[in-house]
Short mmCIF file of C-alpha atoms in Angstrom, two decimals:
data_model
loop_
_atom_site.label_atom_id
_atom_site.label_comp_id
_atom_site.label_asym_id
_atom_site.label_seq_id
_atom_site.Cartn_x
_atom_site.Cartn_y
_atom_site.Cartn_z
CA MET U 1 151.05 109.18 -78.60
CA HIS U 2 148.74 108.29 -75.75
CA VAL U 3 148.15 104.75 -74.43
CA ILE U 4 145.74 103.37 -71.81
CA LEU U 5 146.41 100.24 -69.86
CA MET U 6 143.22 98.67 -68.67
CA GLY U 7 142.49 95.67 -66.55
CA ALA U 8 141.10 94.77 -63.02
CA GLN U 9 143.06 95.66 -60.06
CA GLY U 10 145.98 93.30 -59.62
CA SER U 11 146.32 92.73 -63.38
CA GLY U 12 149.74 94.23 -63.39
CA LYS U 13 148.97 97.57 -64.87
CA GLY U 14 151.21 99.45 -62.52
CA THR U 15 154.19 97.14 -63.08
CA GLN U 16 153.79 97.39 -66.91
CA ALA U 17 153.40 101.16 -66.74
CA SER U 18 156.64 101.58 -64.88
CA LEU U 19 158.48 99.25 -67.36
CA LEU U 20 157.03 100.90 -70.47
CA GLU U 21 157.26 104.54 -69.45
CA PRO U 22 161.03 104.87 -70.15
CA ARG U 23 160.97 102.55 -73.17
CA LEU U 24 158.23 104.53 -74.92
CA LYS U 25 159.15 107.96 -73.49
CA LEU U 26 155.70 108.42 -72.04
CA VAL U 27 154.69 110.08 -68.83
CA LYS U 28 152.90 107.67 -66.56
CA ILE U 29 149.64 109.01 -65.13
CA ALA U 30 148.58 106.73 -62.48
CA THR U 31 145.63 108.05 -60.42
CA GLY U 32 146.39 105.53 -57.65
CA ASP U 33 149.86 107.01 -57.18
CA LEU U 34 148.41 110.51 -57.07
CA PHE U 35 145.78 109.56 -54.57
CA ARG U 36 148.15 107.67 -52.26
CA ALA U 37 150.46 110.69 -52.23
CA GLU U 38 147.61 112.93 -51.18
CA ILE U 39 146.62 110.43 -48.43
CA ALA U 40 150.16 110.39 -47.13
CA SER U 41 150.21 114.18 -46.98
CA GLY U 42 147.41 114.13 -44.50
CA SER U 43 145.49 116.96 -46.19
CA PRO U 44 141.66 117.18 -45.93
CA LEU U 45 141.46 115.78 -49.37
CA GLY U 46 143.77 112.94 -48.37
CA VAL U 47 141.54 112.09 -45.47
CA GLU U 48 138.49 111.96 -47.86
CA LEU U 49 140.36 109.84 -50.34
CA LYS U 50 141.53 107.40 -47.56
CA ALA U 51 137.85 106.83 -46.44
CA ILE U 52 136.68 106.32 -50.09
CA LEU U 53 139.48 103.89 -51.00
CA GLY U 54 139.20 102.09 -47.62
CA ARG U 55 135.70 101.21 -48.36
CA GLY U 56 136.69 99.93 -51.79
CA ASP U 57 134.78 102.60 -53.51
CA LEU U 58 135.91 104.61 -56.69
CA VAL U 59 136.85 108.26 -56.37
CA PRO U 60 134.28 110.61 -57.92
CA ASP U 61 134.69 111.27 -61.58
CA ALA U 62 134.94 114.96 -61.37
CA LEU U 63 137.72 114.89 -58.85
CA THR U 64 139.74 112.24 -60.69
CA THR U 65 139.36 114.04 -64.05
CA ASP U 66 140.60 117.35 -62.64
CA VAL U 67 143.71 115.65 -61.35
CA VAL U 68 144.35 114.02 -64.76
CA ARG U 69 143.59 117.24 -66.67
CA GLY U 70 146.28 119.00 -64.95
CA ARG U 71 148.90 116.20 -65.60
CA ILE U 72 148.11 116.16 -69.24
CA ALA U 73 148.43 119.85 -69.54
CA ALA U 74 151.88 119.81 -67.73
CA LEU U 75 153.27 117.10 -69.99
CA ILE U 76 152.14 118.86 -73.19
CA VAL U 77 153.89 122.06 -71.90
CA ASP U 78 157.13 119.99 -71.19
CA ARG U 79 156.97 118.51 -74.70
CA LYS U 80 156.68 122.00 -76.37
CA ALA U 81 159.54 123.04 -74.30
CA GLY U 82 161.66 120.40 -75.90
CA LYS U 83 161.70 117.74 -73.13
CA PRO U 84 161.82 114.07 -74.48
CA VAL U 85 158.14 113.43 -73.73
CA VAL U 86 156.11 111.67 -76.32
CA GLY U 87 152.73 111.45 -74.57
CA ALA U 88 150.84 109.95 -71.75
CA LEU U 89 150.62 106.36 -70.36
CA PHE U 90 147.41 106.02 -68.39
CA ASP U 91 147.32 103.50 -65.59
CA GLY U 92 143.97 103.22 -63.73
CA PHE U 93 142.19 105.86 -65.66
CA PRO U 94 139.60 106.03 -67.11
CA ARG U 95 137.43 103.85 -65.03
CA THR U 96 133.97 105.10 -65.94
CA ASP U 97 132.12 106.15 -69.15
CA ALA U 98 132.13 109.80 -67.92
CA GLN U 99 135.90 109.69 -67.35
CA ALA U 100 136.55 108.11 -70.75
CA ARG U 101 134.49 110.78 -72.59
CA SER U 102 136.16 113.56 -70.46
CA LEU U 103 139.58 112.15 -71.45
CA ASP U 104 138.64 112.22 -75.15
CA ALA U 105 137.55 115.86 -74.80
CA ILE U 106 140.75 116.85 -72.94
CA LEU U 107 142.92 115.30 -75.58
CA GLU U 108 140.91 116.76 -78.48
CA GLY U 109 141.22 120.27 -76.81
CA HIS U 110 144.97 119.79 -77.44
CA GLY U 111 144.46 118.47 -80.91
CA GLU U 112 145.34 114.93 -79.91
CA ARG U 113 143.85 111.49 -79.44
CA LEU U 114 144.37 108.06 -78.02
CA THR U 115 146.72 105.74 -79.88
CA THR U 116 145.50 102.40 -78.36
CA VAL U 117 143.87 100.94 -75.34
CA ILE U 118 145.38 97.71 -74.12
CA GLU U 119 143.40 95.44 -71.84
CA ILE U 120 145.60 93.15 -69.63
CA VAL U 121 143.46 90.00 -68.96
CA VAL U 122 144.05 87.88 -65.83
CA PRO U 123 141.84 85.14 -64.36
CA ARG U 124 139.89 86.24 -61.25
CA ASP U 125 141.45 83.73 -58.76
CA THR U 126 144.87 84.97 -59.83
CA LEU U 127 143.81 88.57 -59.27
CA VAL U 128 142.57 87.77 -55.63
CA GLU U 129 145.81 85.98 -54.87
CA ARG U 130 147.92 88.85 -56.16
CA LEU U 131 146.04 91.58 -54.26
CA SER U 132 145.60 89.75 -50.91
CA GLY U 133 149.26 88.96 -50.72
CA ARG U 134 150.50 92.47 -51.75
CA ARG U 135 152.49 94.48 -49.19
CA VAL U 136 153.72 97.99 -49.54
CA CYS U 137 156.39 100.15 -47.85
CA GLU U 138 154.46 102.98 -46.29
CA THR U 139 157.53 105.30 -46.72
CA CYS U 140 158.87 104.77 -50.33
CA ALA U 141 155.86 102.75 -51.72
CA LYS U 142 157.98 99.82 -52.76
CA VAL U 143 155.71 96.78 -53.53
CA PHE U 144 156.25 93.28 -52.09
CA HIS U 145 154.24 90.04 -52.18
CA ILE U 146 154.19 87.47 -49.40
CA VAL U 147 154.53 84.63 -51.99
CA SER U 148 156.23 85.85 -55.13
CA ASN U 149 158.43 88.71 -53.68
CA PRO U 150 158.46 88.84 -49.88
CA ALA U 151 160.21 91.65 -48.12
CA PRO U 152 163.72 90.22 -47.13
CA ALA U 153 163.59 91.94 -43.80
CA GLY U 154 160.07 90.84 -42.80
CA ASP U 155 158.02 93.93 -42.01
CA CYS U 156 160.99 96.31 -42.80
CA CYS U 157 161.63 97.66 -46.19
CA ASP U 158 165.10 96.78 -47.76
CA ASN U 159 165.03 99.93 -49.83
CA CYS U 160 164.44 102.59 -47.23
CA GLY U 161 163.94 100.84 -43.92
CA GLY U 162 160.22 101.90 -43.73
CA ARG U 163 157.47 99.80 -42.42
CA VAL U 164 155.98 97.24 -44.85
CA ILE U 165 152.21 97.01 -44.40
CA GLN U 166 149.04 95.59 -46.05
CA ARG U 167 146.97 98.51 -47.46
CA GLU U 168 143.46 98.74 -46.28
CA ASP U 169 142.23 98.35 -49.91
CA ASP U 170 144.22 95.01 -50.10
CA MET U 171 142.01 93.37 -47.41
CA PRO U 172 139.52 90.71 -48.46
CA GLU U 173 136.31 92.68 -48.41
CA PRO U 174 137.62 95.76 -50.12
CA ILE U 175 139.20 93.55 -52.83
CA ALA U 176 135.85 91.83 -53.43
CA ARG U 177 134.17 95.26 -53.72
CA ARG U 178 136.80 96.55 -56.06
CA LEU U 179 136.57 93.70 -58.48
CA ALA U 180 132.83 93.96 -58.43
CA LEU U 181 133.00 97.60 -59.15
CA TYR U 182 135.41 96.94 -62.02
CA ASP U 183 132.98 94.45 -63.66
CA GLN U 184 130.05 96.84 -63.11
CA GLN U 185 131.49 100.19 -64.12
CA THR U 186 134.87 99.83 -65.85
CA ALA U 187 134.58 96.64 -68.01
CA PRO U 188 131.71 98.18 -70.16
CA LEU U 189 134.42 100.78 -71.34
CA LEU U 190 135.99 97.95 -73.31
CA ASP U 191 132.91 98.01 -75.51
CA TYR U 192 133.30 101.76 -76.06
CA TYR U 193 136.94 101.45 -77.03
CA ARG U 194 136.23 98.44 -79.20
CA SER U 195 133.71 100.43 -81.09
CA LEU U 196 136.43 103.06 -81.78
CA GLY U 197 138.66 100.33 -83.11
CA ILE U 198 141.49 100.98 -80.68
CA LEU U 199 141.14 98.17 -78.18
CA GLU U 200 143.77 95.44 -77.85
CA ARG U 201 144.13 92.51 -75.44
CA VAL U 202 147.16 90.98 -73.78
CA ASP U 203 147.32 87.88 -71.65
CA GLY U 204 148.50 89.06 -68.19
CA ASP U 205 148.83 85.62 -66.75
CA GLN U 206 152.42 85.05 -67.95
CA PRO U 207 155.91 86.34 -67.16
CA VAL U 208 156.17 90.20 -66.62
CA GLU U 209 158.70 90.34 -69.50
CA ALA U 210 156.33 88.54 -71.88
CA VAL U 211 153.56 90.92 -71.14
CA THR U 212 155.84 93.84 -71.77
CA SER U 213 156.99 92.42 -75.02
CA ALA U 214 153.34 91.92 -76.22
CA ILE U 215 152.44 95.41 -75.32
CA LEU U 216 155.38 96.90 -77.21
CA THR U 217 154.57 94.91 -80.30
CA ILE U 218 150.98 96.28 -80.25
CA VAL U 219 152.18 99.88 -79.86
CA ASP U 220 154.67 99.44 -82.63
CA ARG U 221 151.97 98.05 -84.91
CA ARG U 222 149.55 100.88 -84.06
CA LEU U 223 152.15 103.57 -84.74
CA ALA U 224 153.17 101.94 -87.95
CA ALA U 225 149.49 101.77 -89.12
CA SER U 226 149.02 105.39 -88.22
CA GLY U 227 152.26 106.38 -90.09
CA THR U 228 153.86 107.88 -86.98
CA ALA U 229 156.37 105.09 -86.28
#
């Protein structure tokens, strides 16, 4: 079983992926997490990624796909070794037509395919509010929000004591560019997955638990229809 969560930045893909990962026994493949870890390492690649994301641009397809290919291969090895891993839960990938078709080819190379693609739909003004108010611990990556979930100790993380910051890509101008890029490059993928008959939609402008429940219902229905439930 392999599931993609789609939706604009700020739609809650990351939150849902973290909640669904243990419930569905899937391995979360979140390119954003991988990129931020590389940036934190200070490597040459990390410096390049920081510049790209700071401008609000998307990471090149070839680089992103190579990272994902390695993670898929690793989880399949783990599954064959008897570890309790069912498949992958993609968060933030694919974002372009080239990435989508590369993912299809990667999975087909392992004799597998996508189970479903779930779009989390949230109004644009809500997305901007969520993104601009987001704060992140630069040490442990715990996420806060200045309105809905402020850091109890101000600019100090209550989890590890690290400094709570606003990421460069959560500033107003990068936010506008990221949402525009989503509309231009990523949203058309919905038509592609709709044509394959695997696209589903969930209202993301509701309590987190309600969104999770809706996604689980969709996955159960898809598995039942495929005879793998």
